[in-house]
PDB file of N, CA and C in Angstrom:
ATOM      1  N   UNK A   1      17.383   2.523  -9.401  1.00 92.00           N
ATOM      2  CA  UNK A   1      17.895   1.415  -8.613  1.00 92.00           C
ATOM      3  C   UNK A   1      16.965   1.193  -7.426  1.00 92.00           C
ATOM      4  N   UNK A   2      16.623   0.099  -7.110  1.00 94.00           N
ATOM      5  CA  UNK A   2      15.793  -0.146  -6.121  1.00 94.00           C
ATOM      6  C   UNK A   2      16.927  -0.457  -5.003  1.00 94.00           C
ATOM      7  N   UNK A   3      16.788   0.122  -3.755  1.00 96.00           N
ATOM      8  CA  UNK A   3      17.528  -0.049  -2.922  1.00 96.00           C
ATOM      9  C   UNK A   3      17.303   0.268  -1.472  1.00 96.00           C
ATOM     10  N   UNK A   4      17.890   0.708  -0.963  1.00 96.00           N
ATOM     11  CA  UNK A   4      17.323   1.114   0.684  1.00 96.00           C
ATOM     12  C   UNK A   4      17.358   2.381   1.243  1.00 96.00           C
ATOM     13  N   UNK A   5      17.934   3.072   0.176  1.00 96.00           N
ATOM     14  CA  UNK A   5      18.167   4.712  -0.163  1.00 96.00           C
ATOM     15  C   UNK A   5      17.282   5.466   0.628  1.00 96.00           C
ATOM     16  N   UNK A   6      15.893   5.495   0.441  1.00 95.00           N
ATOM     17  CA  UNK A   6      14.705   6.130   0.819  1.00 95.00           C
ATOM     18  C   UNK A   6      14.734   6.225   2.169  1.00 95.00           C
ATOM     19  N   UNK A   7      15.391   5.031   3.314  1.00 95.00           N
ATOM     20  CA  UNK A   7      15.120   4.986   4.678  1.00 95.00           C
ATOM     21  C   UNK A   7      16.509   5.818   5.356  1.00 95.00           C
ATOM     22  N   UNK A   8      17.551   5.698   4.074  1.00 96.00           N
ATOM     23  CA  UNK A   8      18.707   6.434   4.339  1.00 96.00           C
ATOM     24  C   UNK A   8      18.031   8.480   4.724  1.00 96.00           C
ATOM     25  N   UNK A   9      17.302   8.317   3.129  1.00 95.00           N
ATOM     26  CA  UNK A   9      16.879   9.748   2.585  1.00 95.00           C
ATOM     27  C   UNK A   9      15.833  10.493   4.336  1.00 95.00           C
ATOM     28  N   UNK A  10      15.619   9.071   4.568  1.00 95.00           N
ATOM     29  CA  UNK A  10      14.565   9.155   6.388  1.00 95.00           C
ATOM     30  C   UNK A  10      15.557  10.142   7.366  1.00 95.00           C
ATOM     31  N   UNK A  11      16.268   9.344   7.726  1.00 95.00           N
ATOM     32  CA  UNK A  11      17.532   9.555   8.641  1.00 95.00           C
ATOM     33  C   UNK A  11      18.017  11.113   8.431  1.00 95.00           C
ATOM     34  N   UNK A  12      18.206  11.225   7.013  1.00 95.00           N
ATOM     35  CA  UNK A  12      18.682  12.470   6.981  1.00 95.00           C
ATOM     36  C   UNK A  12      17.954  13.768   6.395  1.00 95.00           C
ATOM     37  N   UNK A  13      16.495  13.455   6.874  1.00 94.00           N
ATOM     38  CA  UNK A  13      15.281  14.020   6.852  1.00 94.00           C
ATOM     39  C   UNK A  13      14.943  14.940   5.253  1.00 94.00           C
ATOM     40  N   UNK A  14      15.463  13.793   4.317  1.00 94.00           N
ATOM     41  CA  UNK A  14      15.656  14.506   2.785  1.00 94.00           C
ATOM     42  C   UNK A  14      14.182  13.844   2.070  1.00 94.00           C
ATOM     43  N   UNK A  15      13.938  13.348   2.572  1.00 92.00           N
ATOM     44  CA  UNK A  15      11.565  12.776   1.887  1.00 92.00           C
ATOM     45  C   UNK A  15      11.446  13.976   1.488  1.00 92.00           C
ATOM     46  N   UNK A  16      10.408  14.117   0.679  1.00 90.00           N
ATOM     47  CA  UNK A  16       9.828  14.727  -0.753  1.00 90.00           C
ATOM     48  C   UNK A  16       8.480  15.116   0.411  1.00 90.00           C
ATOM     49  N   UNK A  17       7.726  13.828   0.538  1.00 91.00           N
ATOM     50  CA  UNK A  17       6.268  14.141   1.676  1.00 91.00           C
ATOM     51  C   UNK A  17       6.824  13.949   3.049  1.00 91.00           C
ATOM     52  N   UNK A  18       6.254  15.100   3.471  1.00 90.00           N
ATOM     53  CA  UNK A  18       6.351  14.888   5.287  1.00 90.00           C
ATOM     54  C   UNK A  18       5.470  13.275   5.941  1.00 90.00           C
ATOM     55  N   UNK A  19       4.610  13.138   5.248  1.00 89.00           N
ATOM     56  CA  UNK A  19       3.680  11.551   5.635  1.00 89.00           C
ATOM     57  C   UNK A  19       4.948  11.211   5.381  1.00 89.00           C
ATOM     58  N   UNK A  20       5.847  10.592   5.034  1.00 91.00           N
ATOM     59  CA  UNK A  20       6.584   9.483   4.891  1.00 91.00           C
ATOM     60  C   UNK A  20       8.198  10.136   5.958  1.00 91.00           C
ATOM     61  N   UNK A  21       8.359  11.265   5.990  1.00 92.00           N
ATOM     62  CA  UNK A  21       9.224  11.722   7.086  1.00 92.00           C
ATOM     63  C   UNK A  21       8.636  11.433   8.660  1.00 92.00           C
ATOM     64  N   UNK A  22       7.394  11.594   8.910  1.00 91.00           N
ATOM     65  CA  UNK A  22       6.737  11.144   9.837  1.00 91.00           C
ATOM     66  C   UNK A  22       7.181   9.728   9.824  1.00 91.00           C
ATOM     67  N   UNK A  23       7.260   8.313   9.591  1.00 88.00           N
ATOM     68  CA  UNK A  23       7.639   7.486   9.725  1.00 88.00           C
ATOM     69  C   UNK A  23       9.184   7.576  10.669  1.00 88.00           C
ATOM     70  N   UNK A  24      10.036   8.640  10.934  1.00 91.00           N
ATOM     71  CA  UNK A  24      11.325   8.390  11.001  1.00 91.00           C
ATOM     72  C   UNK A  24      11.235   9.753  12.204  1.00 91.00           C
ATOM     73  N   UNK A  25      10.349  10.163  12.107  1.00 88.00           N
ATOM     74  CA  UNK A  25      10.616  11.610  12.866  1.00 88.00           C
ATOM     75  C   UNK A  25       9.400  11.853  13.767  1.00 88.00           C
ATOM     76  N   UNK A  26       8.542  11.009  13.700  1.00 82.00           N
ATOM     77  CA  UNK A  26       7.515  11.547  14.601  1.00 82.00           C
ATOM     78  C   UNK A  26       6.880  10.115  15.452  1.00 82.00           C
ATOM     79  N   UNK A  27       7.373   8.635  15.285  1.00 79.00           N
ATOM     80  CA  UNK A  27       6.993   7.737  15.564  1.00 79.00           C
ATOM     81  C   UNK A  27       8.232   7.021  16.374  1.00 79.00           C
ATOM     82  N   UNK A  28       8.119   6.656  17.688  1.00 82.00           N
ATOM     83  CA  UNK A  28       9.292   5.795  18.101  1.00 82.00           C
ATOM     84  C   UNK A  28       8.863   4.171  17.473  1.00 82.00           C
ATOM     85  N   UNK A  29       7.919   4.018  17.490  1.00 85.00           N
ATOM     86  CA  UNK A  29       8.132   2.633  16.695  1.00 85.00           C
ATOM     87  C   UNK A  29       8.242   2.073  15.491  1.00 85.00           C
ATOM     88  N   UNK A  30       8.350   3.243  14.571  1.00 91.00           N
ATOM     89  CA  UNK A  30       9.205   2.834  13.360  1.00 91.00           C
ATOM     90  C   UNK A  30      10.601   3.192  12.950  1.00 91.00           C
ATOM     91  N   UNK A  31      10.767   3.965  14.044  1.00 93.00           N
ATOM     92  CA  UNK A  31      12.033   4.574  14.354  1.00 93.00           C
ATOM     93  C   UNK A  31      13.306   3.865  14.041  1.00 93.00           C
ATOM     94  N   UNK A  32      12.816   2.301  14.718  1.00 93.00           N
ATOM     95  CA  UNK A  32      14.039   1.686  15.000  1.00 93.00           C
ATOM     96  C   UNK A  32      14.036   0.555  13.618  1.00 93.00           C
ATOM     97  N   UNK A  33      12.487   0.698  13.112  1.00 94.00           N
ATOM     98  CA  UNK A  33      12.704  -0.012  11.374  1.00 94.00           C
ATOM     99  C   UNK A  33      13.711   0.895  10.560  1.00 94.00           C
ATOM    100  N   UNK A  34      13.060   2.054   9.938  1.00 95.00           N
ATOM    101  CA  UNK A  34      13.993   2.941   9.471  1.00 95.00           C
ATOM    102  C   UNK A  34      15.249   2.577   9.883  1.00 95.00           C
ATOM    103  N   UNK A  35      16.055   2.567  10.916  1.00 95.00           N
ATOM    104  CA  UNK A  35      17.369   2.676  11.340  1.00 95.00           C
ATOM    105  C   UNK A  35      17.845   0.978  11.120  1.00 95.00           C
ATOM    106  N   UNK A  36      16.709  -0.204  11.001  1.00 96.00           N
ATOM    107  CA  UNK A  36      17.385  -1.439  10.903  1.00 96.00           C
ATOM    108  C   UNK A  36      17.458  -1.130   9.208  1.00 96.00           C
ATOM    109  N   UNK A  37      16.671  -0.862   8.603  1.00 96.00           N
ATOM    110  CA  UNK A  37      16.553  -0.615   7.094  1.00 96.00           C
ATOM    111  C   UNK A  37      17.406  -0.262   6.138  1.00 96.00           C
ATOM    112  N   UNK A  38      17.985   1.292   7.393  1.00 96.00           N
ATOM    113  CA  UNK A  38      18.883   1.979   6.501  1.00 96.00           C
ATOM    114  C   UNK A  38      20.136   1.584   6.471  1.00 96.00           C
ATOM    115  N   UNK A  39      20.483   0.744   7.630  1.00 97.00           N
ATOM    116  CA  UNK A  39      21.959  -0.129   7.776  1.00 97.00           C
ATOM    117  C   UNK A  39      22.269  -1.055   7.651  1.00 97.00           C
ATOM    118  N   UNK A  40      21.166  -1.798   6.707  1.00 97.00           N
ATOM    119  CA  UNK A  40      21.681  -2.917   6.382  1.00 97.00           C
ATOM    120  C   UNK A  40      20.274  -3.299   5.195  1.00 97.00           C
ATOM    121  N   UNK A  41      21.238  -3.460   4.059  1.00 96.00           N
ATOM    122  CA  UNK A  41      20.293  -3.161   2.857  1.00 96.00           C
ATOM    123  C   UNK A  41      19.515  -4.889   2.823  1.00 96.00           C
ATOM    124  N   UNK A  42      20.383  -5.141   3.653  1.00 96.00           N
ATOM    125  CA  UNK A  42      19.737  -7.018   3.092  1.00 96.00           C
ATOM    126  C   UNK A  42      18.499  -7.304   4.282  1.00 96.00           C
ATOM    127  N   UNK A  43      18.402  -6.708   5.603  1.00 96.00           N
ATOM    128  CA  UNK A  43      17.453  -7.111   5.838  1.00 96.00           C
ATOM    129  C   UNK A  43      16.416  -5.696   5.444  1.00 96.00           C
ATOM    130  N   UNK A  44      16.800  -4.784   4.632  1.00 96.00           N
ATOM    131  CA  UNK A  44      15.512  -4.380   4.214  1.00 96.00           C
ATOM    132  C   UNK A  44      14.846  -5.389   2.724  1.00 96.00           C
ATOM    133  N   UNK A  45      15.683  -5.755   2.144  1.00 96.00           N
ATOM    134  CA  UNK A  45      15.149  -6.771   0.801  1.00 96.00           C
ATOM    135  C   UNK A  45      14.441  -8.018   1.665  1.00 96.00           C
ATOM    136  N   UNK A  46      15.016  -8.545   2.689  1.00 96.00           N
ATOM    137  CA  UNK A  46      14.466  -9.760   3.437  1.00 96.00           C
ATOM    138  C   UNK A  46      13.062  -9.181   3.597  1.00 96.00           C
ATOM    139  N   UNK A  47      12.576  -8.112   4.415  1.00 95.00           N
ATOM    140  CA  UNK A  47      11.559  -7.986   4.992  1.00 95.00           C
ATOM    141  C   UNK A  47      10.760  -7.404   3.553  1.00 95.00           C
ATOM    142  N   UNK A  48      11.487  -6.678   2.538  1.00 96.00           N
ATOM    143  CA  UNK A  48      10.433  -6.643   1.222  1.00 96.00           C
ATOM    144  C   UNK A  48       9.897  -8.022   0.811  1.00 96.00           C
ATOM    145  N   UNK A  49      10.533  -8.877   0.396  1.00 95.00           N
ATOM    146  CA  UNK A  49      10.379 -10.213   0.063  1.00 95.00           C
ATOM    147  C   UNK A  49       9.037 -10.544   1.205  1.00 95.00           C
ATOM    148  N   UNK A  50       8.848 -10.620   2.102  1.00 94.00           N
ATOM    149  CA  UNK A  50       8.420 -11.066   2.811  1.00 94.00           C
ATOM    150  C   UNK A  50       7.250 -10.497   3.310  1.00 94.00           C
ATOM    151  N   UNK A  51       6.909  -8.680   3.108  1.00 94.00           N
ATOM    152  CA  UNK A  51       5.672  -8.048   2.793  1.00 94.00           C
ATOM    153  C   UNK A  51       5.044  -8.572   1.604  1.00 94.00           C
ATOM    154  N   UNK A  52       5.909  -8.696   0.737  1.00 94.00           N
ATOM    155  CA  UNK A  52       5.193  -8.861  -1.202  1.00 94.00           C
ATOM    156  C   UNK A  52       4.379 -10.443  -0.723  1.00 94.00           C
ATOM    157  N   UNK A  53       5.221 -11.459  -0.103  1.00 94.00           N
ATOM    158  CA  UNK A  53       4.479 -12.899   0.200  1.00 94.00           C
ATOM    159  C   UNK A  53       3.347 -12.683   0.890  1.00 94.00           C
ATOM    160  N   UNK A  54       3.237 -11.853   1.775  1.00 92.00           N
ATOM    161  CA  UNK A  54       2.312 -11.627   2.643  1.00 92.00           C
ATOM    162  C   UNK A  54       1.087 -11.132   1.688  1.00 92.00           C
ATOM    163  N   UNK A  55       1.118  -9.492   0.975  1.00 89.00           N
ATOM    164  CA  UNK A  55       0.010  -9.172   0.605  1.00 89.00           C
ATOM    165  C   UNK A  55      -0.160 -10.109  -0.833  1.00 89.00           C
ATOM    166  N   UNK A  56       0.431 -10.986  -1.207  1.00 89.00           N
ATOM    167  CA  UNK A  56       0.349 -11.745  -2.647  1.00 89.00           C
ATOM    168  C   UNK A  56      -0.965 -12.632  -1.738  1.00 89.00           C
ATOM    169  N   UNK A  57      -0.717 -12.914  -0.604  1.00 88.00           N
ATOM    170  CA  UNK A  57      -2.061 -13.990  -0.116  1.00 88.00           C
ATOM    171  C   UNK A  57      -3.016 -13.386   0.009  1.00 88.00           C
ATOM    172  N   UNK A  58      -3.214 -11.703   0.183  1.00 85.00           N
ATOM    173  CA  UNK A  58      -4.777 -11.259   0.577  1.00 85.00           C
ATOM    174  C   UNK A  58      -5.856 -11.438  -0.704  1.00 85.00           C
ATOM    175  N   UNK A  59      -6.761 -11.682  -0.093  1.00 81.00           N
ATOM    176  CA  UNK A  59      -8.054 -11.713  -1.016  1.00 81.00           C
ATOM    177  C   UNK A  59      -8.595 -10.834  -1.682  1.00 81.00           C
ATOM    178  N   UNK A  60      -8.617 -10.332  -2.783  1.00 80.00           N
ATOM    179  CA  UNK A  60      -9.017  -9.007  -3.214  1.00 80.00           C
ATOM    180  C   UNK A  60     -10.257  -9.126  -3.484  1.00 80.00           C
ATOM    181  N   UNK A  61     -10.858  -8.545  -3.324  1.00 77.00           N
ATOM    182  CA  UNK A  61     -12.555  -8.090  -3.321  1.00 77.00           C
ATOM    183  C   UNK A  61     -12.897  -7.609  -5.153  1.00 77.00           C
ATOM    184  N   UNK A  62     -14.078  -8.185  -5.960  1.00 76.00           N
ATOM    185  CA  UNK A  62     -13.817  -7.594  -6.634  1.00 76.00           C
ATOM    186  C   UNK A  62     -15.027  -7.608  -7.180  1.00 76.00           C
ATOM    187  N   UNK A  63     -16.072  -6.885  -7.925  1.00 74.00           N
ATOM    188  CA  UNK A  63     -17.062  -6.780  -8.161  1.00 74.00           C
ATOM    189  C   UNK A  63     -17.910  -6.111  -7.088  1.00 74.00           C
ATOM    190  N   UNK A  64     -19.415  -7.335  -6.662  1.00 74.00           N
ATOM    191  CA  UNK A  64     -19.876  -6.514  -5.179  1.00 74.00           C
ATOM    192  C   UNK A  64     -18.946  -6.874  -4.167  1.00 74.00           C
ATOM    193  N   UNK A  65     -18.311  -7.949  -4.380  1.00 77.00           N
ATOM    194  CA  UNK A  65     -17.872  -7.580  -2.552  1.00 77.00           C
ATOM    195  C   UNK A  65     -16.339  -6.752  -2.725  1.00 77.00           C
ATOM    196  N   UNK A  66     -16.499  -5.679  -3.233  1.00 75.00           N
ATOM    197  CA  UNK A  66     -15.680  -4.765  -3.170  1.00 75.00           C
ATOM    198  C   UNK A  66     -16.207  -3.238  -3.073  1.00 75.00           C
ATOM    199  N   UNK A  67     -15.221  -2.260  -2.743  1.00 72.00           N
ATOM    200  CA  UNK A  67     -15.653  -1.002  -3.462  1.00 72.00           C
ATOM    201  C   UNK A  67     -14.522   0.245  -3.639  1.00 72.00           C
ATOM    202  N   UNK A  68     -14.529   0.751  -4.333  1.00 76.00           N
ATOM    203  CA  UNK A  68     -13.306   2.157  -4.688  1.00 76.00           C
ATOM    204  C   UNK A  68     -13.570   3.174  -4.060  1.00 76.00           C
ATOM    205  N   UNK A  69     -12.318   3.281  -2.541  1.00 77.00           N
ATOM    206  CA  UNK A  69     -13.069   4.249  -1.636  1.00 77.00           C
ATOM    207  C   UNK A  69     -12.393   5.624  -2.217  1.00 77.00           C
ATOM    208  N   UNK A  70     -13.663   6.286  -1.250  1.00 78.00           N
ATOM    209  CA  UNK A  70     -13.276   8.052  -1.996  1.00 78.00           C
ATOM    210  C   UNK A  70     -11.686   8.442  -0.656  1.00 78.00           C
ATOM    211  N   UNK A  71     -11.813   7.678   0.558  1.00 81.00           N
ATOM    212  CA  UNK A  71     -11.118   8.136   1.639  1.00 81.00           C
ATOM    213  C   UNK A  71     -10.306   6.307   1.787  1.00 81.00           C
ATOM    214  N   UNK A  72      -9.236   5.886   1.791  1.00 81.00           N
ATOM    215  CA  UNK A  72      -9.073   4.692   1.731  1.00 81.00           C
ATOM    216  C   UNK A  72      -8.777   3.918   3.223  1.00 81.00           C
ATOM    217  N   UNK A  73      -8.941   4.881   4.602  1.00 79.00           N
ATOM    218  CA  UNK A  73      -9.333   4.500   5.622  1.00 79.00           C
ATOM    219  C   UNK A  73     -10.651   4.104   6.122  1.00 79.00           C
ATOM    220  N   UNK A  74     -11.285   4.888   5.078  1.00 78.00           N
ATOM    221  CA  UNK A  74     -13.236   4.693   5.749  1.00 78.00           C
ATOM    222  C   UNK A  74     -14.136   4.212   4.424  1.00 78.00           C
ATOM    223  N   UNK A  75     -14.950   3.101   4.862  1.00 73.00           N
ATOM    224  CA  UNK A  75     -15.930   2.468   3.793  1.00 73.00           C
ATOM    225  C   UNK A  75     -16.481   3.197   3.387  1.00 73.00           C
ATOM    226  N   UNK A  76     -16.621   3.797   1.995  1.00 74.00           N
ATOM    227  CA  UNK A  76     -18.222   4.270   1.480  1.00 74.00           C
ATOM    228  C   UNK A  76     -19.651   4.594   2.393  1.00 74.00           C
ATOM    229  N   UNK A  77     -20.042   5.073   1.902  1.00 72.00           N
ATOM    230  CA  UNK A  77     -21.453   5.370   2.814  1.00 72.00           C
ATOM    231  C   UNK A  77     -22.350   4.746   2.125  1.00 72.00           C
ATOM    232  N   UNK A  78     -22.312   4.761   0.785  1.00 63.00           N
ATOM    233  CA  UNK A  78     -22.793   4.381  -0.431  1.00 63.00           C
ATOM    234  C   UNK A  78     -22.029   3.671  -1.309  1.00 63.00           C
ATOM    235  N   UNK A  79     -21.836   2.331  -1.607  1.00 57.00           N
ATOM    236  CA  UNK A  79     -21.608   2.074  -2.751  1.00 57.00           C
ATOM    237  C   UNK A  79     -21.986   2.042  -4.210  1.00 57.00           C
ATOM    238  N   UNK A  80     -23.436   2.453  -4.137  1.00 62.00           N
ATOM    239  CA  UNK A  80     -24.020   2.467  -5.193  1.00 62.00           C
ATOM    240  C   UNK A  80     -23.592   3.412  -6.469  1.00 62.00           C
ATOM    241  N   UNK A  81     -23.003   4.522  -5.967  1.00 60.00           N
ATOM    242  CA  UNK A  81     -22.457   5.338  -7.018  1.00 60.00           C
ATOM    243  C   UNK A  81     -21.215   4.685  -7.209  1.00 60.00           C
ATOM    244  N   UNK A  82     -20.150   4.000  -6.784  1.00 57.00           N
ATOM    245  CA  UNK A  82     -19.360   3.801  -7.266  1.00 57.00           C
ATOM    246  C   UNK A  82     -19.679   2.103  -8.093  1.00 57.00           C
ATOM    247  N   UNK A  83     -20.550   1.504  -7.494  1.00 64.00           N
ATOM    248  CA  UNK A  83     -20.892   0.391  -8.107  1.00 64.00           C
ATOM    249  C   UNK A  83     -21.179   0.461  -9.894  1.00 64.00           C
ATOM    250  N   UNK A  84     -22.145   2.125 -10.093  1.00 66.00           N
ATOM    251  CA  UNK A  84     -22.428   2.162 -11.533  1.00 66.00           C
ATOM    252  C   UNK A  84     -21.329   2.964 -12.622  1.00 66.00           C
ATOM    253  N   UNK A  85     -20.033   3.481 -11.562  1.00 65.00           N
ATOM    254  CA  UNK A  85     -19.227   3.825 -11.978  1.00 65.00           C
ATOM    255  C   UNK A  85     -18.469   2.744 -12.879  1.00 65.00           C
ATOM    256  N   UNK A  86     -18.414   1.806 -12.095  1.00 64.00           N
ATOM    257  CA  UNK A  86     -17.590   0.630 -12.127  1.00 64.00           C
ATOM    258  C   UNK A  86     -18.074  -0.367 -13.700  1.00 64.00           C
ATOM    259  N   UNK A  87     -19.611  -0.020 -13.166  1.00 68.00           N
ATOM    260  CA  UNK A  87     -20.323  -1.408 -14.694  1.00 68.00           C
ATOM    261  C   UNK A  87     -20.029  -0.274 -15.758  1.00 68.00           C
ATOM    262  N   UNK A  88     -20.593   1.479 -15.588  1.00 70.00           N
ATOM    263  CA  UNK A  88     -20.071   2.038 -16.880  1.00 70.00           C
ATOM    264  C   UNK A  88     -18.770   1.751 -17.448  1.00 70.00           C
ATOM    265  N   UNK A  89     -17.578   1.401 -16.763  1.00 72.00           N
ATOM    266  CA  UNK A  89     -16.259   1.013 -17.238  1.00 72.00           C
ATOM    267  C   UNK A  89     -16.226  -0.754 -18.172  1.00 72.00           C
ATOM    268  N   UNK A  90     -16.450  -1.571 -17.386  1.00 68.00           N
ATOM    269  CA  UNK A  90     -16.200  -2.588 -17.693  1.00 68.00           C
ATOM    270  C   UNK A  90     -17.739  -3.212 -18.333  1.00 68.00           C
ATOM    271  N   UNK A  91     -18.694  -2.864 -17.685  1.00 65.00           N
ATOM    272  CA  UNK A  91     -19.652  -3.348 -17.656  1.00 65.00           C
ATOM    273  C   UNK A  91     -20.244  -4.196 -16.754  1.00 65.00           C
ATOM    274  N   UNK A  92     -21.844  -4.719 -16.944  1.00 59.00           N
ATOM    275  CA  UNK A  92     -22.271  -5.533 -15.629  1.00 59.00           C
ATOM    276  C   UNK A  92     -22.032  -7.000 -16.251  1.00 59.00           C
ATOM    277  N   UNK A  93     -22.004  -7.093 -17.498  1.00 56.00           N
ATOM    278  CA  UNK A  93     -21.685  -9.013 -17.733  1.00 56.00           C
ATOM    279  C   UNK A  93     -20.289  -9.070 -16.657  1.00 56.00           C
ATOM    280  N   UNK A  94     -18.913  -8.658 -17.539  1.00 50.00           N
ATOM    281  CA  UNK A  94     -17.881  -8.622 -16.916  1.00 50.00           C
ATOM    282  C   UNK A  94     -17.693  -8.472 -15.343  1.00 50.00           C
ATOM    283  N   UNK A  95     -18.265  -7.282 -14.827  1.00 46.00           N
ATOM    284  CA  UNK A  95     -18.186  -7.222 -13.548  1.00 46.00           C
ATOM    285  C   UNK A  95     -18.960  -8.341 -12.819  1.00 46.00           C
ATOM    286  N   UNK A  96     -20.310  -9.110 -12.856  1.00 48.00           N
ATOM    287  CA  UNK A  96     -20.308  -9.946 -12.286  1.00 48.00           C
ATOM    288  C   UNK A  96     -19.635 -11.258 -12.739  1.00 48.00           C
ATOM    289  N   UNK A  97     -18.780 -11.573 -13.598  1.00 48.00           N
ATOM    290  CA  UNK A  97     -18.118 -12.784 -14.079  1.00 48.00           C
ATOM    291  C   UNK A  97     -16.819 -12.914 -13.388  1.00 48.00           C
ATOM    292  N   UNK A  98     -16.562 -11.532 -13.053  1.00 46.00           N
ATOM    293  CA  UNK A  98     -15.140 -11.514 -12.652  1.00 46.00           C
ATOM    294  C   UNK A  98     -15.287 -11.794 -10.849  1.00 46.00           C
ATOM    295  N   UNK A  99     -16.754 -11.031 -10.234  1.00 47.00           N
ATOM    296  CA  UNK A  99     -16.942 -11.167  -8.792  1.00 47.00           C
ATOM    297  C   UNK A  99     -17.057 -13.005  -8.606  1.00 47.00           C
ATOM    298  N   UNK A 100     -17.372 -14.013  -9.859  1.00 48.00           N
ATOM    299  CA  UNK A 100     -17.886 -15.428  -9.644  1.00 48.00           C
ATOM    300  C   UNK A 100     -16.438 -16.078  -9.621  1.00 48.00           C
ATOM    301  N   UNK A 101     -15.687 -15.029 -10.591  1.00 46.00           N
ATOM    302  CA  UNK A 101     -14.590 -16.184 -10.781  1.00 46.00           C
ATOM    303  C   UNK A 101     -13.600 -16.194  -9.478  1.00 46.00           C
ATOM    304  N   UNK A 102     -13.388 -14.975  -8.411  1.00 44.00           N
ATOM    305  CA  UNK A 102     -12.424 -15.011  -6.917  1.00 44.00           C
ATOM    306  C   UNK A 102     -13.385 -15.672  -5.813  1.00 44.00           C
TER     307      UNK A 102
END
């Protein structure tokens, strides 16, 4: 069931990963999300609805102007190894057809 359970599971410090207990236990400013979240299931669906609209508009990068980070806070140092990672999978026709077509 998709529901609002998880921010409940916050509150009563029952998370699986501490990263996601940290949200509820170590931050005053998500503190008070968690607690709007967990008490009221409709504005947590409002504000889902309304993340999903949001990242449905970002631009995804795909070919070169992308890359598959090893750390997903910090750019590559190199893309080049992951660049030939990438054409061994799909290939280089595909991979540049797909970077022309976004």
């Amino acid at each position: 069931v998709f529901d609002n359970n998880y921010y409940l599971d916050l509150q009563n410090n029952t998370t699986l990963f501490t990263s996601d207990q940290s949200l509820y236990s170590n931050s005053a400013d998500t503190e008070d999300i968690v607690d709007s979240f967990a008490s009221n299931q409709t504005v947590f669906f409002e504000n889902f609805i309304l993340g999903m609209l949001k990242m449905g508009q970002l631009d995804v990068l795909t070919g070169s102007e992308g890359e598959i980070r090893t750390n997903c806070s910090i750019a590559n140092a190199d893309s080049s190894y992951y660049q030939q990672i990438i054409e061994s999978i799909v290939g280089p026709e595909e991979q540049s057809q797909s970077s022309q077509s976004t």
